[in-house]
CSV table of N, CA and C in Angstrom, one decimal:
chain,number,residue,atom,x,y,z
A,989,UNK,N,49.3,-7.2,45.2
A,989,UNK,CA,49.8,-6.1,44.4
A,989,UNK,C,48.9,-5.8,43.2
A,990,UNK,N,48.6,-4.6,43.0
A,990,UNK,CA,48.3,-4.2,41.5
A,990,UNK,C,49.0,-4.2,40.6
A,991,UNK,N,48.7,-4.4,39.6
A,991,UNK,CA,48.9,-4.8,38.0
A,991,UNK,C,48.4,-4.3,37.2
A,992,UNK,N,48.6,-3.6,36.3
A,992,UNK,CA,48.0,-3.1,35.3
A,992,UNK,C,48.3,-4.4,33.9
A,993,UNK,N,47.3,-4.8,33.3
A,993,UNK,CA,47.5,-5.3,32.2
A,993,UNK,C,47.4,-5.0,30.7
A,994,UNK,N,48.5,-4.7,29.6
A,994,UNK,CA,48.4,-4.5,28.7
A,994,UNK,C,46.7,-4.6,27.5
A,995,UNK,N,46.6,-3.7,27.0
A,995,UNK,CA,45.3,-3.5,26.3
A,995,UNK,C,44.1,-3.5,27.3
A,996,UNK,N,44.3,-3.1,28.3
A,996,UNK,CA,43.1,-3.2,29.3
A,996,UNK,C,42.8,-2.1,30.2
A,997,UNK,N,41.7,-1.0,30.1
A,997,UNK,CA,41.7,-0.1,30.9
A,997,UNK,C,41.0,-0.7,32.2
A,998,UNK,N,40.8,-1.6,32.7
A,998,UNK,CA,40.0,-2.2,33.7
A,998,UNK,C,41.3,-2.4,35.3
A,999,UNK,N,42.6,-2.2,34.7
A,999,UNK,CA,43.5,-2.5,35.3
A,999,UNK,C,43.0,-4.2,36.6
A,1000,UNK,N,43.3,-3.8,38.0
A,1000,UNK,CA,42.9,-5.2,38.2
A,1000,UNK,C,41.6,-5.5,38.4
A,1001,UNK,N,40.3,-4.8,38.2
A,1001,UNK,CA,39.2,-5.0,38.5
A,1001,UNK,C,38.3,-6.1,37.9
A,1002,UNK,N,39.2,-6.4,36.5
A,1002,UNK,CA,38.7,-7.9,36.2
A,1002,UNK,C,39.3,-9.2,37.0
A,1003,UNK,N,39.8,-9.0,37.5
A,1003,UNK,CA,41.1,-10.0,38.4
A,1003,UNK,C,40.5,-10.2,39.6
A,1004,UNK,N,40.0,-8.8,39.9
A,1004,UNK,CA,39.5,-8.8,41.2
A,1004,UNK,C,38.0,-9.2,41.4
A,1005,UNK,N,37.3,-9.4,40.6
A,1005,UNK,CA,36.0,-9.8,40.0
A,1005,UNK,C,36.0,-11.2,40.4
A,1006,UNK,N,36.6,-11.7,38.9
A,1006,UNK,CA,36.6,-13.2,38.8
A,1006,UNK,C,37.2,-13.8,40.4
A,1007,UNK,N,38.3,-13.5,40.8
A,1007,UNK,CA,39.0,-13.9,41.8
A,1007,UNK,C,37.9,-14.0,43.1
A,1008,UNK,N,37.6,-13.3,43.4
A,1008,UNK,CA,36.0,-12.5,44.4
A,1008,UNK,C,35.4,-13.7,44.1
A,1009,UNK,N,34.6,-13.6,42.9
A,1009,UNK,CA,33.6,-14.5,42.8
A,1009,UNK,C,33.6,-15.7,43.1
A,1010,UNK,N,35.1,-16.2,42.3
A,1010,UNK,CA,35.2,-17.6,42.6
A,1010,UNK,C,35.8,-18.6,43.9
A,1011,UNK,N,36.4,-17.2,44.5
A,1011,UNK,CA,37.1,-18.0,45.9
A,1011,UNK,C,35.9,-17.6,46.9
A,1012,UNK,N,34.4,-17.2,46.6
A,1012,UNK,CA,33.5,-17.2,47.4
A,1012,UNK,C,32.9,-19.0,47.2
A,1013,UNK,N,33.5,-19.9,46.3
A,1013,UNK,CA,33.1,-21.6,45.8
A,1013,UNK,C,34.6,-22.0,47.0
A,1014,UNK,N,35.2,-21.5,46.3
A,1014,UNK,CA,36.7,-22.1,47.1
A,1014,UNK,C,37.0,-22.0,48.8
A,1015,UNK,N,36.4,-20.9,48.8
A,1015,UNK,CA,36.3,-20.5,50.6
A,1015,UNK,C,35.3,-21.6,51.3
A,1016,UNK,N,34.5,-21.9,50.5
A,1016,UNK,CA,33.6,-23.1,51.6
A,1016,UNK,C,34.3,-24.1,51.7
A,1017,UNK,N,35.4,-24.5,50.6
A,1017,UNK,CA,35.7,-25.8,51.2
A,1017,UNK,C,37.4,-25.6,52.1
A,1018,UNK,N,37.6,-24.5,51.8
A,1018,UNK,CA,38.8,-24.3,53.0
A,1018,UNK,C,38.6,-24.2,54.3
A,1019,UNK,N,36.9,-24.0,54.5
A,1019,UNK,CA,36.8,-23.8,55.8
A,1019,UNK,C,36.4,-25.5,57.0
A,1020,UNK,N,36.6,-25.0,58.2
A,1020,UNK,CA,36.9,-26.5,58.8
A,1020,UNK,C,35.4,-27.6,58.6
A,1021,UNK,N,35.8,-28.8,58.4
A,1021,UNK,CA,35.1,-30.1,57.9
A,1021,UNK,C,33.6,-29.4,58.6
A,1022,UNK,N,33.5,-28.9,59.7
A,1022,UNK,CA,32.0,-28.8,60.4
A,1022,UNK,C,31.5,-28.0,60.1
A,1023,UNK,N,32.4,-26.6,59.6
A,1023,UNK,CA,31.9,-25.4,59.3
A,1023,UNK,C,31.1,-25.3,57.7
A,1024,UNK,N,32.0,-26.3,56.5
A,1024,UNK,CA,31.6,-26.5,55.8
A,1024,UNK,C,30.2,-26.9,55.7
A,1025,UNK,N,30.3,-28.6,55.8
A,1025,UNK,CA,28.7,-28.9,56.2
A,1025,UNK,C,28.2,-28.6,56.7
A,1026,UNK,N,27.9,-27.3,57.9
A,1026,UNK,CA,26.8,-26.8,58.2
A,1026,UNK,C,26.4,-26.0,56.9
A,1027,UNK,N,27.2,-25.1,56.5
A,1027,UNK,CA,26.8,-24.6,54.9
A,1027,UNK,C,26.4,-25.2,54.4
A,1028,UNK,N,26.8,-26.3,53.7
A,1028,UNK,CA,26.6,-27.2,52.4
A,1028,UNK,C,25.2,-27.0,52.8
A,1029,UNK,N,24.4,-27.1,54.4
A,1029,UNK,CA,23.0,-27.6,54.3
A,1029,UNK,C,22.1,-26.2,53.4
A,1030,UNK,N,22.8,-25.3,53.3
A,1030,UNK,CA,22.2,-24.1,53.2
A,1030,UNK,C,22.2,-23.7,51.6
A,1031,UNK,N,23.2,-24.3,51.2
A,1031,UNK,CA,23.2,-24.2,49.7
A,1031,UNK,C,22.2,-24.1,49.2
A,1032,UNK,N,21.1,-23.2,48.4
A,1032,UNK,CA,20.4,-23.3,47.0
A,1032,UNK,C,20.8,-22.6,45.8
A,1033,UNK,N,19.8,-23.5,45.1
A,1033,UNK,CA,19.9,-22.8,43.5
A,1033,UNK,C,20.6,-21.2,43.3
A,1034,UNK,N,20.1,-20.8,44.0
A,1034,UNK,CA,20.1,-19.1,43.7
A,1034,UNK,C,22.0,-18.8,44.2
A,1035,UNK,N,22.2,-19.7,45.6
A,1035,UNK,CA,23.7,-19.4,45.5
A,1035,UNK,C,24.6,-19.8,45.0
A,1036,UNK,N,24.6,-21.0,44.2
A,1036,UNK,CA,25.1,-21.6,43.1
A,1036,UNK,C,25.7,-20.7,42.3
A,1037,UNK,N,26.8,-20.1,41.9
A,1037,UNK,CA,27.5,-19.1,40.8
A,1037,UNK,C,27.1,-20.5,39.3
A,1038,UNK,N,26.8,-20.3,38.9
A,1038,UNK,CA,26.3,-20.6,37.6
A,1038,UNK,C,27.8,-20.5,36.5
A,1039,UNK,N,28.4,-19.2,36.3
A,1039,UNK,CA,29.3,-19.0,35.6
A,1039,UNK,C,29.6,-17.8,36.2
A,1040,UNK,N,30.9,-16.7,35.2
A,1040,UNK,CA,31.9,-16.2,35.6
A,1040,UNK,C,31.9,-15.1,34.0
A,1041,UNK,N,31.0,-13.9,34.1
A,1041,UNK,CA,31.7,-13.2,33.2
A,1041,UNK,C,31.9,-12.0,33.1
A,1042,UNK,N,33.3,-11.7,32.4
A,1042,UNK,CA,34.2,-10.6,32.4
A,1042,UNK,C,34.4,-9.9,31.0
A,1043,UNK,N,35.0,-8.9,31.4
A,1043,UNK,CA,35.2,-8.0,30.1
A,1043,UNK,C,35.8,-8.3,29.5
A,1044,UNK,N,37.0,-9.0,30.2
A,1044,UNK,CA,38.7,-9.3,29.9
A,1044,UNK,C,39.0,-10.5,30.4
A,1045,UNK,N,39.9,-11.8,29.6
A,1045,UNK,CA,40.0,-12.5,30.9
A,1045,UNK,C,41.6,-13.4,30.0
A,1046,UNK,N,42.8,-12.9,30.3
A,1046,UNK,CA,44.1,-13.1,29.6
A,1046,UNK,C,44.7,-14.2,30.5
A,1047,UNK,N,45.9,-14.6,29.7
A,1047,UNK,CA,46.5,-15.4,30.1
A,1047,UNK,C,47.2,-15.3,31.7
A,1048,UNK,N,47.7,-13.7,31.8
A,1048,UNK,CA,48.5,-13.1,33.0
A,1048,UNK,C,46.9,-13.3,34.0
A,1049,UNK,N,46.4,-12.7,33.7
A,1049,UNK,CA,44.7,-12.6,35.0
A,1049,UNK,C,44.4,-14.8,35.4
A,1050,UNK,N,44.6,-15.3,34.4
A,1050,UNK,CA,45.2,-16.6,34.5
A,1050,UNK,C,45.9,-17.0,35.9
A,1051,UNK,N,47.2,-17.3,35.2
A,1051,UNK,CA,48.2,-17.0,36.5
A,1051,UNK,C,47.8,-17.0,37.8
A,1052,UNK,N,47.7,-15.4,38.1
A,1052,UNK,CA,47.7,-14.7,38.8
A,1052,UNK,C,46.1,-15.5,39.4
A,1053,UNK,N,45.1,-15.9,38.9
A,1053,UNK,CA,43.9,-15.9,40.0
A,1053,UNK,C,44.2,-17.4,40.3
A,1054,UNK,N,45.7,-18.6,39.8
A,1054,UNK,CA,45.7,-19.7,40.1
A,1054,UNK,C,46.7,-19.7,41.4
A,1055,UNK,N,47.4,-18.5,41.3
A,1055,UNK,CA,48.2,-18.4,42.6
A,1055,UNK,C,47.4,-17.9,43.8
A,1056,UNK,N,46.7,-16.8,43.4
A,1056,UNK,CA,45.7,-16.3,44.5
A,1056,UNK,C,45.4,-17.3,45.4
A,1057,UNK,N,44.9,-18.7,44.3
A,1057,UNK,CA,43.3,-19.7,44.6
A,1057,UNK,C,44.6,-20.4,45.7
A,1058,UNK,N,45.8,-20.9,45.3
A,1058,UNK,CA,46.8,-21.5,45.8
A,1058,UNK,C,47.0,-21.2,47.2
A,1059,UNK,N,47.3,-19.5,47.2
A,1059,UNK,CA,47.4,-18.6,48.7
A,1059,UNK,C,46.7,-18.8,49.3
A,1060,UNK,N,45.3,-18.9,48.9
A,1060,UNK,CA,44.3,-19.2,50.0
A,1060,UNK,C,44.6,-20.4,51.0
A,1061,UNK,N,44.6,-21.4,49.8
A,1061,UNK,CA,44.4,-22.5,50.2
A,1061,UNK,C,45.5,-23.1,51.2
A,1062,UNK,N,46.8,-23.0,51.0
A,1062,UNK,CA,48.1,-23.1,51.7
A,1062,UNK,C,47.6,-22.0,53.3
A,1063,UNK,N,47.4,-20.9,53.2
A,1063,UNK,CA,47.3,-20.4,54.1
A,1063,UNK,C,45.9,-20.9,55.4
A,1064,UNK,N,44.7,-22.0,54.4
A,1064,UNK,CA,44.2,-22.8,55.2
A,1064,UNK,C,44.8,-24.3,55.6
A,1065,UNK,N,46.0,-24.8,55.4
A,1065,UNK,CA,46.4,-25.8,55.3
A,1065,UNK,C,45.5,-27.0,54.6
A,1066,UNK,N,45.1,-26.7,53.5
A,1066,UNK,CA,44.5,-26.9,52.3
A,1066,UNK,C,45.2,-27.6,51.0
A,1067,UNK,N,45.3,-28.8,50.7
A,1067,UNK,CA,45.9,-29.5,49.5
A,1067,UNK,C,45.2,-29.6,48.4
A,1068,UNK,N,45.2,-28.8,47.4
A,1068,UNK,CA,44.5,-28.8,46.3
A,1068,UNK,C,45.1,-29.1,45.3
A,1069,UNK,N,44.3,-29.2,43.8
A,1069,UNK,CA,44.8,-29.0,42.5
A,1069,UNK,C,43.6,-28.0,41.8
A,1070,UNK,N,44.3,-27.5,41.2
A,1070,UNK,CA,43.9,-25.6,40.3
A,1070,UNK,C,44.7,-26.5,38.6
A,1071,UNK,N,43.0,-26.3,38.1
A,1071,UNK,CA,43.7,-26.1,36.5
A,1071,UNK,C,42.7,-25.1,35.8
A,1072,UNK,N,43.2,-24.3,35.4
A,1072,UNK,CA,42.6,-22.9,34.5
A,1072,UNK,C,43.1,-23.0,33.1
A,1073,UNK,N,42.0,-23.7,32.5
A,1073,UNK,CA,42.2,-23.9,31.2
A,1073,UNK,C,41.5,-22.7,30.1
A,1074,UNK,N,42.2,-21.9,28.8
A,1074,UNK,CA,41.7,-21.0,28.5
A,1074,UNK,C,41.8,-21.4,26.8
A,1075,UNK,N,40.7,-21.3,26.0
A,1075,UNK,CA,40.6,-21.8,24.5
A,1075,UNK,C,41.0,-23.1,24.7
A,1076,UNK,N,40.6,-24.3,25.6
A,1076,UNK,CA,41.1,-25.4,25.5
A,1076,UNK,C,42.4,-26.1,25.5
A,1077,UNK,N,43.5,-25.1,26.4
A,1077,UNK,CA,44.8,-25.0,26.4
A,1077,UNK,C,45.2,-24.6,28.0
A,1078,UNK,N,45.7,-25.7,28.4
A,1078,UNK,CA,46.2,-25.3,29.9
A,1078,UNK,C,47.0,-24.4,30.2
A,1079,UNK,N,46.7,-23.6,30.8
A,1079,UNK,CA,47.3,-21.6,31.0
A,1079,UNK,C,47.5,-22.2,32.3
A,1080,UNK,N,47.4,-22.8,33.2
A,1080,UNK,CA,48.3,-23.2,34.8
A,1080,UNK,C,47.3,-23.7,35.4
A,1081,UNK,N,48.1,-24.8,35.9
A,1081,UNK,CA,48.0,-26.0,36.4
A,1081,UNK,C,49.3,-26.5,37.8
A,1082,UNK,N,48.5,-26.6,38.9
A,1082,UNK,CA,49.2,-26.7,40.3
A,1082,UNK,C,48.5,-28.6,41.3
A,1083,UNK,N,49.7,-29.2,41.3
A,1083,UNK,CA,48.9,-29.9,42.0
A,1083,UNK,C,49.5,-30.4,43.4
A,1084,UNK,N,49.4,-30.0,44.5
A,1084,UNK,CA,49.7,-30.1,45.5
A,1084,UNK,C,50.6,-31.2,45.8
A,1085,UNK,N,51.3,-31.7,46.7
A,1085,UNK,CA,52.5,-32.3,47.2
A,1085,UNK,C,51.1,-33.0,48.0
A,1086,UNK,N,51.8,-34.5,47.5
A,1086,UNK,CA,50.7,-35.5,48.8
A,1086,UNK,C,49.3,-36.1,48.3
A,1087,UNK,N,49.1,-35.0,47.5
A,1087,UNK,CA,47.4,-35.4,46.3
A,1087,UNK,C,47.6,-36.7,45.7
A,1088,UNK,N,46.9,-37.3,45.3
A,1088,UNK,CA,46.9,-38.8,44.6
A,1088,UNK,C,47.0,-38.4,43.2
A,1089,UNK,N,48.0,-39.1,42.8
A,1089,UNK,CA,47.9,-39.0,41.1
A,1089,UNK,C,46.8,-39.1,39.9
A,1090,UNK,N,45.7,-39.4,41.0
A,1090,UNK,CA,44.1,-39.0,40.0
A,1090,UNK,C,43.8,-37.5,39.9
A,1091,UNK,N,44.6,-36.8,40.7
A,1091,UNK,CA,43.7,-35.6,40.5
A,1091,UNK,C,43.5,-34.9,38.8
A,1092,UNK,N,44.8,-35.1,38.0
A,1092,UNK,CA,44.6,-34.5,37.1
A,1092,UNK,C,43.2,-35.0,36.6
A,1093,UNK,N,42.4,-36.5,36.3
A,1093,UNK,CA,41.4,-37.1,35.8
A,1093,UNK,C,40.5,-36.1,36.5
A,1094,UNK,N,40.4,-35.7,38.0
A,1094,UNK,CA,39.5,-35.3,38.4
A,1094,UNK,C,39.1,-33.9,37.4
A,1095,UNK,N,40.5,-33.3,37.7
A,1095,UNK,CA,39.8,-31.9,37.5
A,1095,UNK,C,39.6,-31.8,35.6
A,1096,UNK,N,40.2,-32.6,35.1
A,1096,UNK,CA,39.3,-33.2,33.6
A,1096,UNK,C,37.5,-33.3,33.4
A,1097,UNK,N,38.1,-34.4,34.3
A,1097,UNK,CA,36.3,-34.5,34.5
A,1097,UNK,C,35.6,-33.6,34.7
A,1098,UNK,N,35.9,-32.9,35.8
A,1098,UNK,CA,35.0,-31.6,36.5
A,1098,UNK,C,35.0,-31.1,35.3
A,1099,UNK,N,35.6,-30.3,34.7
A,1099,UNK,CA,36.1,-29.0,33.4
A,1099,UNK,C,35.4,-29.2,32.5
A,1100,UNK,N,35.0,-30.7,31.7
A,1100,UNK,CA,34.6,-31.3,31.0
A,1100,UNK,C,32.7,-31.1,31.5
A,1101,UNK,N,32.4,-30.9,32.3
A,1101,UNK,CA,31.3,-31.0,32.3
A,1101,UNK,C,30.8,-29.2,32.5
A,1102,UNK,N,31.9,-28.7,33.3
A,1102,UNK,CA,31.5,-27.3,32.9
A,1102,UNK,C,31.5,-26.4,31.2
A,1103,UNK,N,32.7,-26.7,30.4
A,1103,UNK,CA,32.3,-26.6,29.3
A,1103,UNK,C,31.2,-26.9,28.3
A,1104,UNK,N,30.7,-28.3,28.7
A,1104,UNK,CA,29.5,-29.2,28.5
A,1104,UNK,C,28.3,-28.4,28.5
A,1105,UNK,N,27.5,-28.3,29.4
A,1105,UNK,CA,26.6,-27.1,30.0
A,1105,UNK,C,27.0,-26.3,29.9
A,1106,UNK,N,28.1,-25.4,30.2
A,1106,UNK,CA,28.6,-24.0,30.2
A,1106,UNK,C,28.0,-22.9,31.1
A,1107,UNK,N,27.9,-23.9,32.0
A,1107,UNK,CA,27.9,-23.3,33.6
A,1107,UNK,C,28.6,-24.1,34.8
A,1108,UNK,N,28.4,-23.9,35.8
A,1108,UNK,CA,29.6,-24.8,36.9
A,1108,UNK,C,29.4,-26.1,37.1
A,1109,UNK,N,29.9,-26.7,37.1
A,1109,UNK,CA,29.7,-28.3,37.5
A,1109,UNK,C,28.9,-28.3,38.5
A,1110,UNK,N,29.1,-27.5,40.0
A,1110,UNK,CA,28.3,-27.9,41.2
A,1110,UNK,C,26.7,-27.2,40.9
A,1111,UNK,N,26.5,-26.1,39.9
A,1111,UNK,CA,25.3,-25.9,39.4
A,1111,UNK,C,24.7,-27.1,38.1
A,1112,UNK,N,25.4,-27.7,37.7
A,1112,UNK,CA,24.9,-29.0,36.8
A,1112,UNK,C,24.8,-30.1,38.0
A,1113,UNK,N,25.2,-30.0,38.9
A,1113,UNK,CA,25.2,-31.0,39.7
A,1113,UNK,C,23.8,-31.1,40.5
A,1114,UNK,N,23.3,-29.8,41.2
A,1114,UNK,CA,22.5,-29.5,41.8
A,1114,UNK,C,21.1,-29.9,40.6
A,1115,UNK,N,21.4,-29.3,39.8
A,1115,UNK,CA,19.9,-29.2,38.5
A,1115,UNK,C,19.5,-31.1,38.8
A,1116,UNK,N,20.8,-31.6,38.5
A,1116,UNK,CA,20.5,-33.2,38.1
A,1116,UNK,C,19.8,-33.8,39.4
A,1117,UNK,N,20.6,-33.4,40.9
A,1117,UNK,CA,19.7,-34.0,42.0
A,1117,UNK,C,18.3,-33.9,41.8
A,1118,UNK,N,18.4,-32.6,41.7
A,1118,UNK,CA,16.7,-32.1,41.8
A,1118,UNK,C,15.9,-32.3,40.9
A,1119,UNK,N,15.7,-32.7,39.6
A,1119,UNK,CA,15.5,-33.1,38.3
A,1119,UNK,C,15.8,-34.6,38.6
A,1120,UNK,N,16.0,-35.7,39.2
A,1120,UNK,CA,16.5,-36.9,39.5
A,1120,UNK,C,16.9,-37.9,38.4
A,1121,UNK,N,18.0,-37.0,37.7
A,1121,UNK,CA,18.8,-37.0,36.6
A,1121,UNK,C,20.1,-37.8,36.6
A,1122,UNK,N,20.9,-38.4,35.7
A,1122,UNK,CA,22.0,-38.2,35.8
A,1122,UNK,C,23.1,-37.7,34.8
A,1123,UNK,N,24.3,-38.4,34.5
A,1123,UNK,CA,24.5,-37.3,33.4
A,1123,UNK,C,24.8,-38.5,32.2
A,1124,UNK,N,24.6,-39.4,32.7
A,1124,UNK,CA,24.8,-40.4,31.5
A,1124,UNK,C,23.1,-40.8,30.9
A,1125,UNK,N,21.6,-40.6,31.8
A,1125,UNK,CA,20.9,-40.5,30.9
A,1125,UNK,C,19.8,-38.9,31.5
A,1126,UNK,N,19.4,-38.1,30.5
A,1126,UNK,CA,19.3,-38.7,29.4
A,1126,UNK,C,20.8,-38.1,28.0
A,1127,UNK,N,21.5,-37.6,29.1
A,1127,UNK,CA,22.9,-37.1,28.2
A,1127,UNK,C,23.8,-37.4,27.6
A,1128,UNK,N,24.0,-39.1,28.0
A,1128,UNK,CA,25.0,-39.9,27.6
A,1128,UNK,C,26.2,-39.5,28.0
A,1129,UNK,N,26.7,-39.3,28.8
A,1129,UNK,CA,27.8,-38.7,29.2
A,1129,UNK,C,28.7,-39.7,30.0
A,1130,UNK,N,29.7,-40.5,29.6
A,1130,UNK,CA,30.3,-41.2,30.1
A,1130,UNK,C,31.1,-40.9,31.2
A,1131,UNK,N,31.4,-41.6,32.8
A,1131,UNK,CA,31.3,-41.0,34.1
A,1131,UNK,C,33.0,-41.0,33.6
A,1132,UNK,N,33.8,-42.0,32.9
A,1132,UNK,CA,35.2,-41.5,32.7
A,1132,UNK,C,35.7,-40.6,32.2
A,1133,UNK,N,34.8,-39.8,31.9
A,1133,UNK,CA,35.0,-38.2,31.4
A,1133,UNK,C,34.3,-37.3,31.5
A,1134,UNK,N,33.3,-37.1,32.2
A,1134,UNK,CA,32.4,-36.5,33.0
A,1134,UNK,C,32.2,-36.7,34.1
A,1135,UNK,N,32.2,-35.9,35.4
A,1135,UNK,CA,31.5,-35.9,36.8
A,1135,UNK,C,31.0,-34.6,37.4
A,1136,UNK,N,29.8,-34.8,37.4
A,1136,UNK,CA,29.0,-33.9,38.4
A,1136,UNK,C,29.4,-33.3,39.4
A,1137,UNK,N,30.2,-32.6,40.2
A,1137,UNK,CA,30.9,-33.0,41.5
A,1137,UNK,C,31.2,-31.0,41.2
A,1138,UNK,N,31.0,-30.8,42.5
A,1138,UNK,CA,31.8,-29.1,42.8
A,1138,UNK,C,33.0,-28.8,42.3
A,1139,UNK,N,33.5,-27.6,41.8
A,1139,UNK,CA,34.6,-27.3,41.6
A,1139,UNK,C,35.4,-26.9,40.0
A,1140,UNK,N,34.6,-26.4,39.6
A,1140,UNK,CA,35.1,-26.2,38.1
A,1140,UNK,C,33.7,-25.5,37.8
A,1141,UNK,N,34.1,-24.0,37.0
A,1141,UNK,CA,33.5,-22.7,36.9
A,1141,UNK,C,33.5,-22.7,35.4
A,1142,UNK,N,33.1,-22.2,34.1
A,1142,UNK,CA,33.1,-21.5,33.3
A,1142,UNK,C,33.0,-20.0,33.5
A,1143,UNK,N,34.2,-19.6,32.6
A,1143,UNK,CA,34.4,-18.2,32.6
A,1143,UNK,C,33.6,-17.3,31.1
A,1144,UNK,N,33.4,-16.8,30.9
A,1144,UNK,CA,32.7,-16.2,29.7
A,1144,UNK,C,33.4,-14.7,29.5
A,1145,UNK,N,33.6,-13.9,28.2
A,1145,UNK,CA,34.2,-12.8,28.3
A,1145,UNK,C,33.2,-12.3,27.6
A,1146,UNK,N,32.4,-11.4,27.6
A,1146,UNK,CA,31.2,-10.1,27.0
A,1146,UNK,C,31.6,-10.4,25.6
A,1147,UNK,N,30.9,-10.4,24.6
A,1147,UNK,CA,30.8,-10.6,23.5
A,1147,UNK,C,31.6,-11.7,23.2
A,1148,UNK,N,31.9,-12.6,23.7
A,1148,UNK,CA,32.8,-13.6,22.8
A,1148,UNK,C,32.8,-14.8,23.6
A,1149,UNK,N,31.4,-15.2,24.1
A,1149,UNK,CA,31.2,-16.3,24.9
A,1149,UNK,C,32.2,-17.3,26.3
A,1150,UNK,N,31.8,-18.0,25.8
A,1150,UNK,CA,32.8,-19.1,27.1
A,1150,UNK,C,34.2,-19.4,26.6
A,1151,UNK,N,34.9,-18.6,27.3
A,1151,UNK,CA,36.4,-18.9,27.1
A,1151,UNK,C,37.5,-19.6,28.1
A,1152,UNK,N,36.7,-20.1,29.0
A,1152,UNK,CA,38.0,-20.4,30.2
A,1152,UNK,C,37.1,-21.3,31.1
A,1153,UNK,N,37.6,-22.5,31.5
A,1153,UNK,CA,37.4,-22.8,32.9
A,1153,UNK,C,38.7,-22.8,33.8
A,1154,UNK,N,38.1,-22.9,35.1
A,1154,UNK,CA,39.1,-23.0,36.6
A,1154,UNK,C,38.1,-24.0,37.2
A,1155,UNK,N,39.0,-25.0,37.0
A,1155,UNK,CA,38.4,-25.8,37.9
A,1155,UNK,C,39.4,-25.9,39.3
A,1156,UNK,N,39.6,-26.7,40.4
A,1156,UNK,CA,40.2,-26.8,42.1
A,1156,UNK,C,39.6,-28.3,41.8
A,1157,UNK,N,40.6,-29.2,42.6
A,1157,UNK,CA,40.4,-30.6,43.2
A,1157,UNK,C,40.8,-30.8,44.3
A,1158,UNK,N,40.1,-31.7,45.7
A,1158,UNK,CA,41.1,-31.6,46.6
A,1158,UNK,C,40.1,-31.8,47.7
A,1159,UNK,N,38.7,-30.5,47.0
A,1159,UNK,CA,38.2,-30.5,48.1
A,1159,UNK,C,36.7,-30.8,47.9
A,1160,UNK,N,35.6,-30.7,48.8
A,1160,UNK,CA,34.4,-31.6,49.3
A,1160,UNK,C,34.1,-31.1,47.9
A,1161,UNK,N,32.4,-31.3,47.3
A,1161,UNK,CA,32.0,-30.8,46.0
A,1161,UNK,C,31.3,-29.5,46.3
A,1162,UNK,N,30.9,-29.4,47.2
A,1162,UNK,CA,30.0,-28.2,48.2
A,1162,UNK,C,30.7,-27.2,48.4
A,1163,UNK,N,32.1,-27.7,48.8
A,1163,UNK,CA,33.0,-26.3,49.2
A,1163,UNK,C,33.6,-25.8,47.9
């Protein structure tokens, strides 16, 4: 359904943006175990989404792109966890029936390293393979609060920098 959101002449086309871009990360891992990894092999640099930026990006556009990510995934028989954190403040958070009670750590971890860099984890991840890096040297980044691993995006809004990650747990780091 469309939505118009208060103070915003963009109506849903920032919604539809962010949402687009990011469930193009999320769609690889919904798809079946073989189909994935034949992708995963194809992955480069260049297709890596790096980050996520919008004109607009509110608490409701929030929500709304964590139920989207949700629909997908249910509709693939897909068990995930979705946390979309905005100014450092959990705006929604879903964690699937059946998931292991680590996921919250995961998707910490993940989020934590996208804010870090301030681009996606699976694009910090890729730089480090290939650079034959890790993230504890030369960054110091301790692995119980940081991990490399797919799945957590920074969002950026036009003039007012990195405001938001979405991170997803659940699934491969590729997809």
């Amino acid at each position: 359904q469309d939505a118009e959101y208060p103070g915003s002449d963009l109506k849903n086309d920032s919604i539809n943006i962010l949402y687009c871009r990011y469930i193009c990360i999320v769609t690889l891992t919904l798809l079946t175990s073989k189909t994935a990894e034949a992708m995963a092999t194809e992955i480069t640099d260049k297709e890596v989404i790096q980050k996520i930026e919008l004109e607009v990006f509110t608490n409701q556009i929030a929500m709304d792109m964590g139920i989207r990510i949700i629909e997908l995934a249910k509709s693939r028989n897909q068990a995930i966890a979705v946390e979309i954190s905005r100014l450092n403040h959990t705006i929604f958070l879903y964690v699937d029936d059946g998931l292991p009670a680590d996921k919250h750590n995961w998707l910490r971890r993940k989020a934590n390293v996208a804010k870090h860099f301030e681009e996606s984890s699976l694009a910090v991840k890729a730089t480090l393979e290939k650079r034959e890096m890790s993230l504890e040297k030369p960054f110091g980044l301790d692995e119980k609060d940081y991990i490399a691993k797919g799945g957590s995006i920074p969002v950026f809004v036009k003039n007012a920098g990195m405001i938001a990650t979405i991170t997803v747990s659940g699934l491969r780091d590729f997809e």
